[in-house]
PDB file of C-alpha atoms in Angstrom:
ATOM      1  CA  UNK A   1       7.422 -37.433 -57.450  1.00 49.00           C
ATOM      2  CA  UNK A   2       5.211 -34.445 -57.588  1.00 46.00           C
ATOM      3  CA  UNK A   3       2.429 -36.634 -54.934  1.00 46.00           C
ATOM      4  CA  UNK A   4       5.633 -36.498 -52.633  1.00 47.00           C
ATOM      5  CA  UNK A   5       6.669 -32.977 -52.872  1.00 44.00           C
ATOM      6  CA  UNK A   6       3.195 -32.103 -52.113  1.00 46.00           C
ATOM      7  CA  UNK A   7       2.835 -34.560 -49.351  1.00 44.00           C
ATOM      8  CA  UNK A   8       5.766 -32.570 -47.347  1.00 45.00           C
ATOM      9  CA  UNK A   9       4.622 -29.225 -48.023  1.00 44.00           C
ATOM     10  CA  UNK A  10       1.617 -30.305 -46.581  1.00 46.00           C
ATOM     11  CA  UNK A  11       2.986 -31.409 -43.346  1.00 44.00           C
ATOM     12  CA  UNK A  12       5.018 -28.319 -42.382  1.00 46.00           C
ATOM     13  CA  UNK A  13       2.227 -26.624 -41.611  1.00 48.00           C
ATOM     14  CA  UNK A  14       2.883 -23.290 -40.407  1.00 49.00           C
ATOM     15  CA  UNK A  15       1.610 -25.204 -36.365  1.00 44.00           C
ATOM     16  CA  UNK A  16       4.096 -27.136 -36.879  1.00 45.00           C
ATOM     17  CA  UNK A  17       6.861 -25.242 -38.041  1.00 43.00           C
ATOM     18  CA  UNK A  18       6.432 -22.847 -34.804  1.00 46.00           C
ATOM     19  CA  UNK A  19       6.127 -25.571 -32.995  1.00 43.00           C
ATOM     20  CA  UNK A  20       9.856 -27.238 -34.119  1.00 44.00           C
ATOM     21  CA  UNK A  21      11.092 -23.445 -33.311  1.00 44.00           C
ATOM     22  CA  UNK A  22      10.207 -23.806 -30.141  1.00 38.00           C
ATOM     23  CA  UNK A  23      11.726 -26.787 -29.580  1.00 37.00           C
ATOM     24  CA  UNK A  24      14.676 -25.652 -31.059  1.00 40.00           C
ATOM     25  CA  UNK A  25      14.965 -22.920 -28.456  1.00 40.00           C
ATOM     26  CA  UNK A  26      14.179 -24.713 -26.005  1.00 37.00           C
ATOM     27  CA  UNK A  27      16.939 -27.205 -26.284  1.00 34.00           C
ATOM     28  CA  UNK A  28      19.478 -24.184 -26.703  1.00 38.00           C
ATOM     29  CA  UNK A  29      18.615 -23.001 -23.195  1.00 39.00           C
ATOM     30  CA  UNK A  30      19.403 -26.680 -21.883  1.00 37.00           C
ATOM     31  CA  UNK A  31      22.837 -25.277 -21.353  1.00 42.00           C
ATOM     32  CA  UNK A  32      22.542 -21.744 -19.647  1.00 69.00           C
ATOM     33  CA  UNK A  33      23.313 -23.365 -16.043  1.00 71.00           C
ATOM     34  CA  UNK A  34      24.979 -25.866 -14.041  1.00 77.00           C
ATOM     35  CA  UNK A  35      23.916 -28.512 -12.666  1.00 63.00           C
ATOM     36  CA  UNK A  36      24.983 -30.804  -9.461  1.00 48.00           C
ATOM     37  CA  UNK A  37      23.084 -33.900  -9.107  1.00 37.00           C
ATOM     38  CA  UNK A  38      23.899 -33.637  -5.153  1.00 36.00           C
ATOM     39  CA  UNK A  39      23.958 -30.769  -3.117  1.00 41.00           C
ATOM     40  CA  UNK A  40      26.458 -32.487  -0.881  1.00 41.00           C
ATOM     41  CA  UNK A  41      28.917 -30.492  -2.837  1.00 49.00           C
ATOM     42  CA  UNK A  42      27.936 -26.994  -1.117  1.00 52.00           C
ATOM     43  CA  UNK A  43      30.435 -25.922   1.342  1.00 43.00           C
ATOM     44  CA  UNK A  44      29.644 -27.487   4.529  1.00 42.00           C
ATOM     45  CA  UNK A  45      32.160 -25.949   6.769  1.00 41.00           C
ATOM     46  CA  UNK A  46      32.003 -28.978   9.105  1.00 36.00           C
ATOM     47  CA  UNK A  47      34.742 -31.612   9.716  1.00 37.00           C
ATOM     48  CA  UNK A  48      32.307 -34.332   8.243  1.00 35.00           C
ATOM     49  CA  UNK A  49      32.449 -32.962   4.937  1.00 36.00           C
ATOM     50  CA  UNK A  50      36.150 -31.930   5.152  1.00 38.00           C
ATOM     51  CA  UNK A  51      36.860 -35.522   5.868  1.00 39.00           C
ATOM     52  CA  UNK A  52      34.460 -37.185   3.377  1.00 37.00           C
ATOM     53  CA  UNK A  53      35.458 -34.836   0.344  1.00 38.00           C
ATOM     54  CA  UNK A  54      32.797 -33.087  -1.890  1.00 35.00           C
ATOM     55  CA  UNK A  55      31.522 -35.498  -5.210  1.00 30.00           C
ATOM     56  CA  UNK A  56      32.028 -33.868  -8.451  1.00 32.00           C
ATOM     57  CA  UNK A  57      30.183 -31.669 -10.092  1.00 33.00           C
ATOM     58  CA  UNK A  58      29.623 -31.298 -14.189  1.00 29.00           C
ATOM     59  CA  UNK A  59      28.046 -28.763 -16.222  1.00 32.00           C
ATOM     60  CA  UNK A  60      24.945 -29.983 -18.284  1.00 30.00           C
ATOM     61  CA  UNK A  61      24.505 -30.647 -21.870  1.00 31.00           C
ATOM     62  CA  UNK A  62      21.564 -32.233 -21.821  1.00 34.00           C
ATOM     63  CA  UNK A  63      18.269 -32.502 -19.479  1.00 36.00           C
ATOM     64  CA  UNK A  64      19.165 -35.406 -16.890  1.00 38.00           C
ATOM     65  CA  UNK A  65      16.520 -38.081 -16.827  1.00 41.00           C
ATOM     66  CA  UNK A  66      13.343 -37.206 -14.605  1.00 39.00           C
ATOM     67  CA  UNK A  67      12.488 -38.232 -11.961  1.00 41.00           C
ATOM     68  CA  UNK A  68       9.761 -37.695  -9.496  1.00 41.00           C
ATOM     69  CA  UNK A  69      10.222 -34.945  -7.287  1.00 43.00           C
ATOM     70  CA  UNK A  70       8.051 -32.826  -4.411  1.00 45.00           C
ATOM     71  CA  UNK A  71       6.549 -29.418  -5.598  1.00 44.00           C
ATOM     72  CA  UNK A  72       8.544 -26.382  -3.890  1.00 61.00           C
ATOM     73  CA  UNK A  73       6.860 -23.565  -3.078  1.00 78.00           C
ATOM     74  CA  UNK A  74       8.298 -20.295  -4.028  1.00 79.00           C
ATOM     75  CA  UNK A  75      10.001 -18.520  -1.466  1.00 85.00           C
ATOM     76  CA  UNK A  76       8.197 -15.362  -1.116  1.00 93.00           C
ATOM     77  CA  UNK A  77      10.626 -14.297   1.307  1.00 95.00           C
ATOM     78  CA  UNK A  78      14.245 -15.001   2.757  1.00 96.00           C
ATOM     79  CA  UNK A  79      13.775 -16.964   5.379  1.00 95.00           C
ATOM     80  CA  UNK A  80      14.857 -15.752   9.240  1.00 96.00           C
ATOM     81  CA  UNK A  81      17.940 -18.934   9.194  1.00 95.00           C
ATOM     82  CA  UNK A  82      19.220 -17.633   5.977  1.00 96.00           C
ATOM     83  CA  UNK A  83      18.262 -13.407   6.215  1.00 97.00           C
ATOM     84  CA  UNK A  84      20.285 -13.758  10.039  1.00 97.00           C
ATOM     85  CA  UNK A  85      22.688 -16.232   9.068  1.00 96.00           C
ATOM     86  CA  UNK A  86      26.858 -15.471   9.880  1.00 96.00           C
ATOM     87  CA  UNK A  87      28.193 -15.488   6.017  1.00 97.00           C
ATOM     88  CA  UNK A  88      32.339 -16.010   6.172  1.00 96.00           C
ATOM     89  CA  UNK A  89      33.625 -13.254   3.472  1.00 97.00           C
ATOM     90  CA  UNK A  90      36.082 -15.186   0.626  1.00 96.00           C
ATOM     91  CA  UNK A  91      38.478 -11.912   1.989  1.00 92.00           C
ATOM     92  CA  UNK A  92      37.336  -9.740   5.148  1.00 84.00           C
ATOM     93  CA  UNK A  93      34.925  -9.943   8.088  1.00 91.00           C
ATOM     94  CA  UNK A  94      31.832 -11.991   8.322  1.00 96.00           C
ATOM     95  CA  UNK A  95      28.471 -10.717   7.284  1.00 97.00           C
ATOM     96  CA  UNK A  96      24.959 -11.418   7.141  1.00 97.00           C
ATOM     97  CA  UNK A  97      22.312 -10.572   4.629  1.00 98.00           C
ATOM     98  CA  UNK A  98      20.491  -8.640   7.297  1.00 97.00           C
ATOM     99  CA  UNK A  99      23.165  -6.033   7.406  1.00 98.00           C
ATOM    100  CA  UNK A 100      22.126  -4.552   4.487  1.00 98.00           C
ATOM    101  CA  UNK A 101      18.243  -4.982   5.324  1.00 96.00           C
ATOM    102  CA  UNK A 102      17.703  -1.059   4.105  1.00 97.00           C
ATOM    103  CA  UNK A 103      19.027  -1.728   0.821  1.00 98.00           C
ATOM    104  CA  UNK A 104      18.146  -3.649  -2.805  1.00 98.00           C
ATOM    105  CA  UNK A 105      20.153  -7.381  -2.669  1.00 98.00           C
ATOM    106  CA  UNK A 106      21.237  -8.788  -5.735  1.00 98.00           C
ATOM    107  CA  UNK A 107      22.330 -12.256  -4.284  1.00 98.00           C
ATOM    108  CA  UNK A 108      24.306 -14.497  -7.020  1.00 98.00           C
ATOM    109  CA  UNK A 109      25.015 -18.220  -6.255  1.00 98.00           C
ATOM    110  CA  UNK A 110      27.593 -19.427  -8.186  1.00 98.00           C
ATOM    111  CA  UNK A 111      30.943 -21.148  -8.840  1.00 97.00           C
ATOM    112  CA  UNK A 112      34.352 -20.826 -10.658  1.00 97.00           C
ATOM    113  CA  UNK A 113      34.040 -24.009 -12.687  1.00 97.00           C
ATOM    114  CA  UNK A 114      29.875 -23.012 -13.833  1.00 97.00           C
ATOM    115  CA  UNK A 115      30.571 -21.590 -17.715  1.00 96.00           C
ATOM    116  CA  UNK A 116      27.312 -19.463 -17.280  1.00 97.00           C
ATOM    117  CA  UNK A 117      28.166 -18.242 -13.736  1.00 97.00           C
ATOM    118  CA  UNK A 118      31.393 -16.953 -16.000  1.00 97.00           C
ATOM    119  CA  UNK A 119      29.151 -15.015 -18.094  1.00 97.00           C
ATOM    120  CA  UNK A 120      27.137 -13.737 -16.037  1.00 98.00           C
ATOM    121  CA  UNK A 121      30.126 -12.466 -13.271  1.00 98.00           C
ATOM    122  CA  UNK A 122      30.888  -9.099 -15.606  1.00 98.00           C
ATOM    123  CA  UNK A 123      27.607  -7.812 -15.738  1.00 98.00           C
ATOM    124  CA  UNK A 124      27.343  -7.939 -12.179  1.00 98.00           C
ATOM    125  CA  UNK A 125      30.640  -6.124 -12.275  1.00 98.00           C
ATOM    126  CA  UNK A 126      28.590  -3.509 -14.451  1.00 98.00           C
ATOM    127  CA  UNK A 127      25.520  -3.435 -12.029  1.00 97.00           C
ATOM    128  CA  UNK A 128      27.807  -2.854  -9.141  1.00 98.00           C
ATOM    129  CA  UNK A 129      29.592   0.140 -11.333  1.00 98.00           C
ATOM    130  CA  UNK A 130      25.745   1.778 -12.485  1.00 98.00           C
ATOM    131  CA  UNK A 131      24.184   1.364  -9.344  1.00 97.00           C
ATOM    132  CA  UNK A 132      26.808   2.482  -6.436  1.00 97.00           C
ATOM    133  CA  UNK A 133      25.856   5.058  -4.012  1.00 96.00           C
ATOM    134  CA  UNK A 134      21.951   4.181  -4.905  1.00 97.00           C
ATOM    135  CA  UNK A 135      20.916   1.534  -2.435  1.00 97.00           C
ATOM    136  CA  UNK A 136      21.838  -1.731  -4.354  1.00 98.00           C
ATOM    137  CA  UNK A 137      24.337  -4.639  -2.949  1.00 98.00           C
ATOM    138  CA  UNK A 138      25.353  -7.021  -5.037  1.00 98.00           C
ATOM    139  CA  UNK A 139      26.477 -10.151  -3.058  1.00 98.00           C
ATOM    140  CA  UNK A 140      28.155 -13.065  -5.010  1.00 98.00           C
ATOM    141  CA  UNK A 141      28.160 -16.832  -2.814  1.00 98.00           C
ATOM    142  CA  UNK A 142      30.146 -19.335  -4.373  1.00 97.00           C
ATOM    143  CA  UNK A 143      28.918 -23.312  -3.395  1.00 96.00           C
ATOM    144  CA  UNK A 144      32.783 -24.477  -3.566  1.00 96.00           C
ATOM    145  CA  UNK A 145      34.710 -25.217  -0.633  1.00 95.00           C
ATOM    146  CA  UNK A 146      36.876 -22.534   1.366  1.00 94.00           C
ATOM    147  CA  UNK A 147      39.650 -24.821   2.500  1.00 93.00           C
ATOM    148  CA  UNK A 148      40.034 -26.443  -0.959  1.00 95.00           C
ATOM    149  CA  UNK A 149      38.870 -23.688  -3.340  1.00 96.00           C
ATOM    150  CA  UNK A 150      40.105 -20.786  -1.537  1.00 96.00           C
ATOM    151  CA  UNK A 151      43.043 -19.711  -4.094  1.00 96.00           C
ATOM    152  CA  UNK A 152      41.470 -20.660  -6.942  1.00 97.00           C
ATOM    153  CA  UNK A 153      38.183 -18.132  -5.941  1.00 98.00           C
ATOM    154  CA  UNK A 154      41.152 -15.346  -4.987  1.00 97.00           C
ATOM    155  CA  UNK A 155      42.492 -15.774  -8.388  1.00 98.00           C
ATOM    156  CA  UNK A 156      39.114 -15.709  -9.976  1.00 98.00           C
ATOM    157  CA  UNK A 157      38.037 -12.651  -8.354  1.00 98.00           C
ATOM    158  CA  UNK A 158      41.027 -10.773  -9.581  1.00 97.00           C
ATOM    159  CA  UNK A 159      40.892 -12.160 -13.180  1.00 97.00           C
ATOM    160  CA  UNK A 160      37.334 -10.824 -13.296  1.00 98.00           C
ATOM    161  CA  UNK A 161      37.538  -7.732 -11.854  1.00 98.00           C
ATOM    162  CA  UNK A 162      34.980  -8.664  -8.976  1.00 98.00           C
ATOM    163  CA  UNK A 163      34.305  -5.421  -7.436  1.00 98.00           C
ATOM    164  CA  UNK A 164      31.186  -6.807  -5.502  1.00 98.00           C
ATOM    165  CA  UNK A 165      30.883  -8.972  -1.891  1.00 98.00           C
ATOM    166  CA  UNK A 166      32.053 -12.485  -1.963  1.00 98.00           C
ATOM    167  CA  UNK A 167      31.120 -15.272   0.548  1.00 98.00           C
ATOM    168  CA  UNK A 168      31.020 -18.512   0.964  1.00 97.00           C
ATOM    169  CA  UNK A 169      27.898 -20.122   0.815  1.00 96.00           C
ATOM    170  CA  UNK A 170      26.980 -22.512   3.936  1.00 91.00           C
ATOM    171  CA  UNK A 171      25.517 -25.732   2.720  1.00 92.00           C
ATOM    172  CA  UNK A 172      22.052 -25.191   4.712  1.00 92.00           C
ATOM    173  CA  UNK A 173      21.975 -21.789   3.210  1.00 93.00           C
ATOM    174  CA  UNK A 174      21.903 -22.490  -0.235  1.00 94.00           C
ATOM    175  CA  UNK A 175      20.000 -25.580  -0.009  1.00 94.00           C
ATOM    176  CA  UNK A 176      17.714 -23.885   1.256  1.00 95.00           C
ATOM    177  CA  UNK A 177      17.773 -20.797  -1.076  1.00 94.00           C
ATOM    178  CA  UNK A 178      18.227 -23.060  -4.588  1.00 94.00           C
ATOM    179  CA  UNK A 179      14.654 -24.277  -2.685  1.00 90.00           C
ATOM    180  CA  UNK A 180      14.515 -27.781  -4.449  1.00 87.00           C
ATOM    181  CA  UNK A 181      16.985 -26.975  -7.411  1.00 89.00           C
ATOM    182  CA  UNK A 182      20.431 -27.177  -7.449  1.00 88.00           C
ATOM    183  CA  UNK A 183      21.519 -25.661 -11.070  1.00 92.00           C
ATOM    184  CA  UNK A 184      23.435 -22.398 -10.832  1.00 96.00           C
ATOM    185  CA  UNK A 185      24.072 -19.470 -11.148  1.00 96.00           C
ATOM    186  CA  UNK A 186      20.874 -18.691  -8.950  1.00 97.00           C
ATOM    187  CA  UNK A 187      20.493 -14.693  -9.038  1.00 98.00           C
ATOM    188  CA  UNK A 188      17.953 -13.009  -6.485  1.00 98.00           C
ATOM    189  CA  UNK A 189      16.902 -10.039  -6.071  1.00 98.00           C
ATOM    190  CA  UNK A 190      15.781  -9.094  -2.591  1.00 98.00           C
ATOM    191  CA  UNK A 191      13.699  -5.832  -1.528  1.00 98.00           C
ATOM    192  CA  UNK A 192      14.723  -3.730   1.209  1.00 97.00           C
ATOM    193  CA  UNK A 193      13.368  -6.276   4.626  1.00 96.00           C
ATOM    194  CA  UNK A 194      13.731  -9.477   2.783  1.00 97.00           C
ATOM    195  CA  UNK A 195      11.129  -9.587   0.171  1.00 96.00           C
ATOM    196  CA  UNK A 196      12.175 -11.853  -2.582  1.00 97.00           C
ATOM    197  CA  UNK A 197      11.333 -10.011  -5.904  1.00 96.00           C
ATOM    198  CA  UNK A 198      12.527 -12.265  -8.379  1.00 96.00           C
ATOM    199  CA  UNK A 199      14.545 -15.387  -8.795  1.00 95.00           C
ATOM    200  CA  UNK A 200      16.529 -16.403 -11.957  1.00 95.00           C
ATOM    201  CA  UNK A 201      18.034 -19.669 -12.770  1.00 94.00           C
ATOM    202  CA  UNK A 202      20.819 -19.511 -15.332  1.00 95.00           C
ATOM    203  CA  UNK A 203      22.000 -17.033 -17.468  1.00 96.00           C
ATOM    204  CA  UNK A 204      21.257 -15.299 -20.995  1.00 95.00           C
ATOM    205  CA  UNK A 205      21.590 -12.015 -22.673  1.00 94.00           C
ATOM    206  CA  UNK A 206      18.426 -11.090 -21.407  1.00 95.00           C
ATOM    207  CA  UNK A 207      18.617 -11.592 -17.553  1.00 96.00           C
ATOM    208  CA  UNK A 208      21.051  -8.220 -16.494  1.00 97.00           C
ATOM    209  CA  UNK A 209      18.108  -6.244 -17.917  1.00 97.00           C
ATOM    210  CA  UNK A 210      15.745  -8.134 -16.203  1.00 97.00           C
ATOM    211  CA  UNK A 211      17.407  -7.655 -12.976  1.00 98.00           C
ATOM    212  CA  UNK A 212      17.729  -4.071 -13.902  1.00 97.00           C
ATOM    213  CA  UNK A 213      13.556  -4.108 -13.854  1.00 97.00           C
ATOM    214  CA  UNK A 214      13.913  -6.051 -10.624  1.00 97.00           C
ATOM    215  CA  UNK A 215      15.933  -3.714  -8.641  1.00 97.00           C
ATOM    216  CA  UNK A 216      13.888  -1.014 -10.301  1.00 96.00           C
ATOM    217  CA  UNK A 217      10.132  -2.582  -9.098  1.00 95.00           C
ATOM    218  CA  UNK A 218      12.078  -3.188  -5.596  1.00 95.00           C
ATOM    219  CA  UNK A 219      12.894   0.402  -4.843  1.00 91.00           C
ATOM    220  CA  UNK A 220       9.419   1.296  -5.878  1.00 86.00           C
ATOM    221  CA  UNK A 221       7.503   1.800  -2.077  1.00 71.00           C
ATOM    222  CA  UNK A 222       4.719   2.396  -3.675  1.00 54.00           C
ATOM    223  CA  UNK A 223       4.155  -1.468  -4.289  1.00 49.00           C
ATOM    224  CA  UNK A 224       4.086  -4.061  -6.914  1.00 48.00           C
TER     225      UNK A 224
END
């Protein structure tokens, strides 16, 4: 009995013990986004789409088996189809991302039915509060569809207090934003011109203060 006992001790070695941590945490970040296996779901705005109906879309709990897939590059920058492109407001006028070309972007892609897109939705509420009047827009696009979805993203905005810009997001838009990967939320943040600064992908307790440092380094003109 004793040969045993000392037989285990030996093999948690402290390598191996950090090692299981890690592990550990990286399995709890498994589900800190959404995932849809087919971007077909985005919001086409086309009759096609209307008429063929989007596939359903479910939220993660486990890493979905690999497969092979092309390397993206990062996106340094937002691209001229996407920086230019008309964006239909869930309530108000069109815009595009251009029109706010002198200010700091915080661009969210999300949706009603993503859990973390729900936790993340009132700290952009808070960013939107700390940084008015100082050159920040936060923009939220939701990937659902605005003849389906339409009431249900009304009601959502109201039960969270959205006090930032919603809009739907046009399939080629956030295909190519999400730039290979379609888990959400997606949260940019944009320098003044179009520079992408950073890019997050999910949510945890950690990212508003990250995009604090973001919006922070992207105001700074004297570089990065």
């Amino acid at each position: 009995m004793k040969k045993q006992v000392g037989s285990q001790a030996s093999f948690w070695t402290r390598a191996r013990v950090a090692f299981a941590c890690v592990v550990f945490a990286a399995t709890a970040l498994v589900g800190s986004n959404c995932k849809s296996d087919d971007t077909a779901n985005l919001a086409a705005n086309t009759n096609r789409q209307a008429n063929a109906g989007a596939p359903r879309v479910t939220i993660t709990s486990k890493p979905a088996a690999q497969q092979p897939r092309q390397q993206q590059t990062a996106l340094e920058t937002v691209p001229p189809e996407v920086w230019e492109a008309e964006i239909q407001a869930v309530d108000g006028s069109p815009f595009r991302l251009s029109d706010f070309k002198d200010k700091v972007v915080v661009l969210d892609l999300w949706a009603t039915w993503c859990a973390p897109c729900r936790l993340e939705i009132p700290h952009l509420v808070d960013l939107t509060k700390e940084y008015a009047g100082k050159g920040v827009e936060v923009i939220g696009l939701t990937t659902e569809d605005p003849k389906a979805d339409a009431e249900t993203v009304r009601d959502f905005a109201k039960e969270f207090n959205i006090n930032y810009r919603l809009g739907w997001a046009r399939r080629d838009l956030a295909v190519t934003l999400m730039n290979g990967n379609t888990s959400i939320p997606q949260t940019f943040v944009i320098a003044p011109g179009g520079r992408i600064v950073t890019k997050f992908r999910g949510f945890s307790d950690r990212i508003p203060d990250m995009i604090r440092a973001a919006i922070d380094k992207a105001q700074d003109k004297t570089g990065d």
